[in-house]
mmCIF file of C-alpha atoms in Angstrom:
data_model
loop_
_atom_site.group_PDB
_atom_site.id
_atom_site.type_symbol
_atom_site.label_atom_id
_atom_site.label_comp_id
_atom_site.label_asym_id
_atom_site.label_seq_id
_atom_site.Cartn_x
_atom_site.Cartn_y
_atom_site.Cartn_z
ATOM 1 C CA UNK A 1 -41.243 -31.579 59.390
ATOM 2 C CA UNK A 2 -40.646 -34.344 62.091
ATOM 3 C CA UNK A 3 -43.360 -36.954 62.869
ATOM 4 C CA UNK A 4 -43.506 -35.816 66.605
ATOM 5 C CA UNK A 5 -44.745 -32.525 65.525
ATOM 6 C CA UNK A 6 -47.287 -34.139 63.009
ATOM 7 C CA UNK A 7 -48.630 -36.155 65.780
ATOM 8 C CA UNK A 8 -49.371 -33.550 68.157
ATOM 9 C CA UNK A 9 -51.995 -32.007 65.659
ATOM 10 C CA UNK A 10 -53.197 -35.385 64.695
ATOM 11 C CA UNK A 11 -54.029 -36.027 68.376
ATOM 12 C CA UNK A 12 -56.177 -33.310 68.642
ATOM 13 C CA UNK A 13 -59.257 -35.153 67.422
ATOM 14 C CA UNK A 14 -62.126 -33.393 65.246
ATOM 15 C CA UNK A 15 -63.182 -30.528 67.688
ATOM 16 C CA UNK A 16 -59.371 -29.890 68.837
ATOM 17 C CA UNK A 17 -58.378 -29.570 65.392
ATOM 18 C CA UNK A 18 -61.574 -27.100 64.452
ATOM 19 C CA UNK A 19 -60.474 -25.066 67.445
ATOM 20 C CA UNK A 20 -56.736 -24.882 66.316
ATOM 21 C CA UNK A 21 -57.689 -24.078 62.742
ATOM 22 C CA UNK A 22 -59.740 -21.149 63.883
ATOM 23 C CA UNK A 23 -57.105 -20.029 66.390
ATOM 24 C CA UNK A 24 -54.548 -20.114 63.324
ATOM 25 C CA UNK A 25 -57.066 -18.498 60.838
ATOM 26 C CA UNK A 26 -57.349 -15.333 63.239
ATOM 27 C CA UNK A 27 -53.648 -15.147 63.857
ATOM 28 C CA UNK A 28 -52.803 -15.105 59.939
ATOM 29 C CA UNK A 29 -55.794 -12.858 59.124
ATOM 30 C CA UNK A 30 -58.277 -15.344 57.730
ATOM 31 C CA UNK A 31 -61.958 -14.747 57.777
ATOM 32 C CA UNK A 32 -63.547 -18.121 58.540
ATOM 33 C CA UNK A 33 -67.008 -16.985 57.602
ATOM 34 C CA UNK A 34 -65.971 -17.452 54.008
ATOM 35 C CA UNK A 35 -65.772 -21.066 54.687
ATOM 36 C CA UNK A 36 -68.558 -23.865 54.682
ATOM 37 C CA UNK A 37 -69.300 -25.977 57.965
ATOM 38 C CA UNK A 38 -65.985 -26.991 59.483
ATOM 39 C CA UNK A 39 -67.769 -29.884 61.068
ATOM 40 C CA UNK A 40 -67.989 -31.640 57.876
ATOM 41 C CA UNK A 41 -64.897 -31.634 55.768
ATOM 42 C CA UNK A 42 -65.311 -31.784 51.903
ATOM 43 C CA UNK A 43 -68.909 -30.263 52.324
ATOM 44 C CA UNK A 44 -69.552 -26.963 50.630
ATOM 45 C CA UNK A 45 -72.497 -24.689 51.747
ATOM 46 C CA UNK A 46 -73.785 -21.566 49.774
ATOM 47 C CA UNK A 47 -71.029 -21.665 47.393
ATOM 48 C CA UNK A 48 -68.425 -20.852 50.268
ATOM 49 C CA UNK A 49 -64.897 -22.631 50.557
ATOM 50 C CA UNK A 50 -64.801 -25.983 52.121
ATOM 51 C CA UNK A 51 -63.224 -26.722 55.315
ATOM 52 C CA UNK A 52 -60.405 -28.668 53.340
ATOM 53 C CA UNK A 53 -59.688 -25.121 51.550
ATOM 54 C CA UNK A 54 -59.458 -23.388 54.988
ATOM 55 C CA UNK A 55 -56.570 -25.765 55.974
ATOM 56 C CA UNK A 56 -54.846 -25.366 52.813
ATOM 57 C CA UNK A 57 -55.225 -21.566 52.966
ATOM 58 C CA UNK A 58 -53.845 -21.812 56.743
ATOM 59 C CA UNK A 59 -51.014 -23.620 55.689
ATOM 60 C CA UNK A 60 -50.194 -21.107 52.760
ATOM 61 C CA UNK A 61 -50.660 -18.117 54.900
ATOM 62 C CA UNK A 62 -48.153 -19.584 57.787
ATOM 63 C CA UNK A 63 -45.635 -20.312 55.077
ATOM 64 C CA UNK A 64 -45.888 -16.867 53.600
ATOM 65 C CA UNK A 65 -45.768 -15.151 57.011
ATOM 66 C CA UNK A 66 -42.509 -13.208 57.074
ATOM 67 C CA UNK A 67 -42.322 -13.479 61.043
ATOM 68 C CA UNK A 68 -42.952 -17.139 61.077
ATOM 69 C CA UNK A 69 -40.632 -18.045 58.051
ATOM 70 C CA UNK A 70 -37.737 -15.660 59.469
ATOM 71 C CA UNK A 71 -38.036 -17.022 63.130
ATOM 72 C CA UNK A 72 -37.945 -20.519 62.016
ATOM 73 C CA UNK A 73 -34.903 -19.973 59.576
ATOM 74 C CA UNK A 74 -33.097 -17.721 62.562
ATOM 75 C CA UNK A 75 -33.886 -20.541 65.259
ATOM 76 C CA UNK A 76 -32.604 -23.281 62.978
ATOM 77 C CA UNK A 77 -29.514 -21.383 62.346
ATOM 78 C CA UNK A 78 -28.892 -20.879 66.084
ATOM 79 C CA UNK A 79 -29.227 -24.569 66.565
ATOM 80 C CA UNK A 80 -32.609 -25.026 67.836
ATOM 81 C CA UNK A 81 -33.836 -28.623 67.179
ATOM 82 C CA UNK A 82 -37.345 -28.094 67.326
ATOM 83 C CA UNK A 83 -37.196 -25.292 64.553
ATOM 84 C CA UNK A 84 -35.140 -27.658 62.457
ATOM 85 C CA UNK A 85 -37.760 -30.485 62.673
ATOM 86 C CA UNK A 86 -40.502 -28.175 61.501
ATOM 87 C CA UNK A 87 -38.521 -27.140 58.361
ATOM 88 C CA UNK A 88 -40.899 -25.765 55.875
ATOM 89 C CA UNK A 89 -44.678 -25.666 56.138
ATOM 90 C CA UNK A 90 -46.832 -27.469 53.481
ATOM 91 C CA UNK A 91 -49.898 -28.579 55.466
ATOM 92 C CA UNK A 92 -52.037 -27.588 58.483
ATOM 93 C CA UNK A 93 -50.257 -29.739 60.892
ATOM 94 C CA UNK A 94 -46.783 -28.058 60.113
ATOM 95 C CA UNK A 95 -48.551 -24.801 60.286
ATOM 96 C CA UNK A 96 -49.786 -25.730 63.744
ATOM 97 C CA UNK A 97 -46.316 -26.780 64.927
ATOM 98 C CA UNK A 98 -44.948 -23.773 63.474
ATOM 99 C CA UNK A 99 -47.593 -21.486 65.339
ATOM 100 C CA UNK A 100 -47.049 -23.235 68.541
ATOM 101 C CA UNK A 101 -43.248 -22.736 68.188
ATOM 102 C CA UNK A 102 -43.936 -19.151 67.738
ATOM 103 C CA UNK A 103 -46.197 -18.936 70.941
ATOM 104 C CA UNK A 104 -43.869 -20.963 73.107
ATOM 105 C CA UNK A 105 -41.068 -18.602 72.420
ATOM 106 C CA UNK A 106 -43.158 -15.676 73.299
ATOM 107 C CA UNK A 107 -44.422 -16.961 76.510
ATOM 108 C CA UNK A 108 -41.672 -19.560 77.844
ATOM 109 C CA UNK A 109 -38.310 -18.214 76.282
ATOM 110 C CA UNK A 110 -39.297 -14.348 76.395
ATOM 111 C CA UNK A 111 -41.271 -14.454 79.579
ATOM 112 C CA UNK A 112 -44.373 -12.794 78.392
ATOM 113 C CA UNK A 113 -47.264 -13.551 80.442
ATOM 114 C CA UNK A 114 -49.940 -12.149 77.918
ATOM 115 C CA UNK A 115 -51.635 -14.107 75.111
ATOM 116 C CA UNK A 116 -49.405 -14.506 71.702
ATOM 117 C CA UNK A 117 -51.750 -12.477 69.650
ATOM 118 C CA UNK A 118 -50.831 -9.954 66.855
ATOM 119 C CA UNK A 119 -48.024 -8.707 64.817
ATOM 120 C CA UNK A 120 -46.062 -7.241 67.502
ATOM 121 C CA UNK A 121 -45.767 -10.446 69.445
ATOM 122 C CA UNK A 122 -44.605 -11.974 66.032
ATOM 123 C CA UNK A 123 -42.251 -9.410 65.462
ATOM 124 C CA UNK A 124 -40.894 -9.731 69.014
ATOM 125 C CA UNK A 125 -40.310 -13.408 68.119
ATOM 126 C CA UNK A 126 -38.576 -12.722 65.318
ATOM 127 C CA UNK A 127 -36.422 -10.210 66.920
ATOM 128 C CA UNK A 128 -35.424 -12.723 69.812
ATOM 129 C CA UNK A 129 -34.229 -15.420 67.244
ATOM 130 C CA UNK A 130 -32.472 -13.370 64.930
ATOM 131 C CA UNK A 131 -30.569 -11.998 67.923
ATOM 132 C CA UNK A 132 -29.915 -15.660 69.253
ATOM 133 C CA UNK A 133 -28.751 -16.462 65.480
ATOM 134 C CA UNK A 134 -26.365 -13.583 65.472
ATOM 135 C CA UNK A 135 -25.025 -14.407 68.933
ATOM 136 C CA UNK A 136 -23.994 -17.562 67.762
ATOM 137 C CA UNK A 137 -22.468 -16.073 64.594
ATOM 138 C CA UNK A 138 -20.296 -14.035 66.812
ATOM 139 C CA UNK A 139 -19.306 -16.766 68.954
ATOM 140 C CA UNK A 140 -18.153 -18.792 65.978
ATOM 141 C CA UNK A 141 -15.968 -16.023 65.043
ATOM 142 C CA UNK A 142 -13.995 -15.815 68.309
ATOM 143 C CA UNK A 143 -10.269 -15.497 68.531
ATOM 144 C CA UNK A 144 -9.817 -18.952 69.905
ATOM 145 C CA UNK A 145 -11.911 -20.522 67.162
ATOM 146 C CA UNK A 146 -9.827 -18.495 64.446
ATOM 147 C CA UNK A 147 -6.541 -19.588 65.942
ATOM 148 C CA UNK A 148 -7.650 -23.204 66.058
ATOM 149 C CA UNK A 149 -8.792 -23.027 62.337
ATOM 150 C CA UNK A 150 -5.580 -21.527 61.493
ATOM 151 C CA UNK A 151 -3.754 -24.266 63.138
ATOM 152 C CA UNK A 152 -5.664 -26.779 61.544
ATOM 153 C CA UNK A 153 -4.498 -25.894 58.019
ATOM 154 C CA UNK A 154 -1.521 -28.060 57.035
ATOM 155 C CA UNK A 155 -1.640 -27.359 53.379
ATOM 156 C CA UNK A 156 1.760 -26.626 51.797
ATOM 157 C CA UNK A 157 2.118 -23.170 50.653
ATOM 158 C CA UNK A 158 1.972 -22.568 46.949
ATOM 159 C CA UNK A 159 3.023 -19.287 45.249
ATOM 160 C CA UNK A 160 0.284 -17.774 43.209
ATOM 161 C CA UNK A 161 0.651 -17.001 39.687
ATOM 162 C CA UNK A 162 0.627 -13.233 40.408
ATOM 163 C CA UNK A 163 3.425 -13.350 43.094
ATOM 164 C CA UNK A 164 5.219 -15.425 40.835
ATOM 165 C CA UNK A 165 4.852 -13.083 37.889
ATOM 166 C CA UNK A 166 5.845 -9.907 40.115
ATOM 167 C CA UNK A 167 9.050 -12.264 41.341
ATOM 168 C CA UNK A 168 10.064 -12.940 37.753
ATOM 169 C CA UNK A 169 9.531 -9.208 36.900
ATOM 170 C CA UNK A 170 11.895 -7.899 39.708
ATOM 171 C CA UNK A 171 14.610 -10.704 38.909
ATOM 172 C CA UNK A 172 14.727 -9.573 35.087
ATOM 173 C CA UNK A 173 16.009 -6.189 36.206
ATOM 174 C CA UNK A 174 19.066 -7.927 37.440
ATOM 175 C CA UNK A 175 19.727 -9.659 34.148
ATOM 176 C CA UNK A 176 22.216 -7.885 31.893
ATOM 177 C CA UNK A 177 20.056 -7.852 28.949
ATOM 178 C CA UNK A 178 17.266 -6.227 30.981
ATOM 179 C CA UNK A 179 19.319 -4.147 33.394
ATOM 180 C CA UNK A 180 17.830 -0.383 33.275
ATOM 181 C CA UNK A 181 21.109 0.918 34.927
ATOM 182 C CA UNK A 182 23.161 -0.552 32.024
ATOM 183 C CA UNK A 183 20.808 0.907 29.573
ATOM 184 C CA UNK A 184 20.918 4.352 31.570
ATOM 185 C CA UNK A 185 24.586 4.400 31.795
ATOM 186 C CA UNK A 186 24.860 3.750 28.090
ATOM 187 C CA UNK A 187 22.588 6.631 27.116
ATOM 188 C CA UNK A 188 23.114 9.224 29.721
ATOM 189 C CA UNK A 189 22.184 10.546 33.077
ATOM 190 C CA UNK A 190 18.676 11.080 32.086
ATOM 191 C CA UNK A 191 18.103 7.690 31.141
ATOM 192 C CA UNK A 192 19.695 6.315 34.312
ATOM 193 C CA UNK A 193 17.103 8.614 36.097
ATOM 194 C CA UNK A 194 14.174 7.032 34.064
ATOM 195 C CA UNK A 195 15.179 3.654 34.987
ATOM 196 C CA UNK A 196 15.132 4.403 38.652
ATOM 197 C CA UNK A 197 11.594 5.300 38.305
ATOM 198 C CA UNK A 198 10.923 2.187 36.497
ATOM 199 C CA UNK A 199 12.819 0.263 38.944
ATOM 200 C CA UNK A 200 10.923 1.797 42.017
ATOM 201 C CA UNK A 201 7.434 1.136 40.003
ATOM 202 C CA UNK A 202 8.522 -2.583 39.785
ATOM 203 C CA UNK A 203 9.224 -2.842 43.386
ATOM 204 C CA UNK A 204 5.932 -1.301 44.199
ATOM 205 C CA UNK A 205 4.074 -3.646 41.724
ATOM 206 C CA UNK A 206 5.843 -6.602 43.438
ATOM 207 C CA UNK A 207 4.772 -5.296 46.873
ATOM 208 C CA UNK A 208 1.197 -4.810 46.267
ATOM 209 C CA UNK A 209 0.849 -8.150 44.454
ATOM 210 C CA UNK A 210 2.818 -9.781 47.289
ATOM 211 C CA UNK A 211 0.293 -8.364 49.833
ATOM 212 C CA UNK A 212 -2.805 -9.741 47.648
ATOM 213 C CA UNK A 213 -1.255 -13.040 47.498
ATOM 214 C CA UNK A 214 -0.696 -13.247 51.484
ATOM 215 C CA UNK A 215 -4.090 -11.959 51.883
ATOM 216 C CA UNK A 216 -5.556 -14.555 49.737
ATOM 217 C CA UNK A 217 -3.562 -17.434 51.363
ATOM 218 C CA UNK A 218 -4.724 -16.409 54.941
ATOM 219 C CA UNK A 219 -8.341 -15.883 53.771
ATOM 220 C CA UNK A 220 -8.178 -12.224 55.521
ATOM 221 C CA UNK A 221 -11.972 -10.848 55.893
ATOM 222 C CA UNK A 222 -12.781 -6.943 56.547
ATOM 223 C CA UNK A 223 -13.695 -6.285 60.092
ATOM 224 C CA UNK A 224 -17.652 -5.762 60.380
#
């Protein structure tokens, strides 16, 4: 994550960090009563977890939260620089940045006036960024961009081995030693009829392989 996002958490001060940690703990379903005095990091009271443990658990919860992870991923793919700066979550400051990103999306981008709280709000943010990502993908696959990409291909055409083999097979039918009509004329009308079928099959094989070669070179994709 970028230094800018880390700095925001570090500038909160002792009490500011405690408040932020309690808020994130609530967001990710962590019971703060299982932890010792938050005012004295490193201390342990009544065999409870320490304040440092709380920060680690918040970080882990945020990193493994589906909506947070999916929202950051989709937002990054859509080109959002803040999400790209956050990246992965490995500590409390990064968890704070990710949580703030989700909250700001909910309030500012989506225009929601209420508090960012609960699974429904998280799910709404995820849907927002997933749709943003899909819109960008659709735009990238527009007809003008496809035409521009096709025009940028200046590699010389090379016949594939499949097409080359199919072409040779058809050419061999025209050779004297392999002419099915010659064989058919020598052995009778029935053999000649069989030769017609063989020639048709060979032509169909050539056509099928030619289509495959064209699709491969043009990088055709199925319509979604």
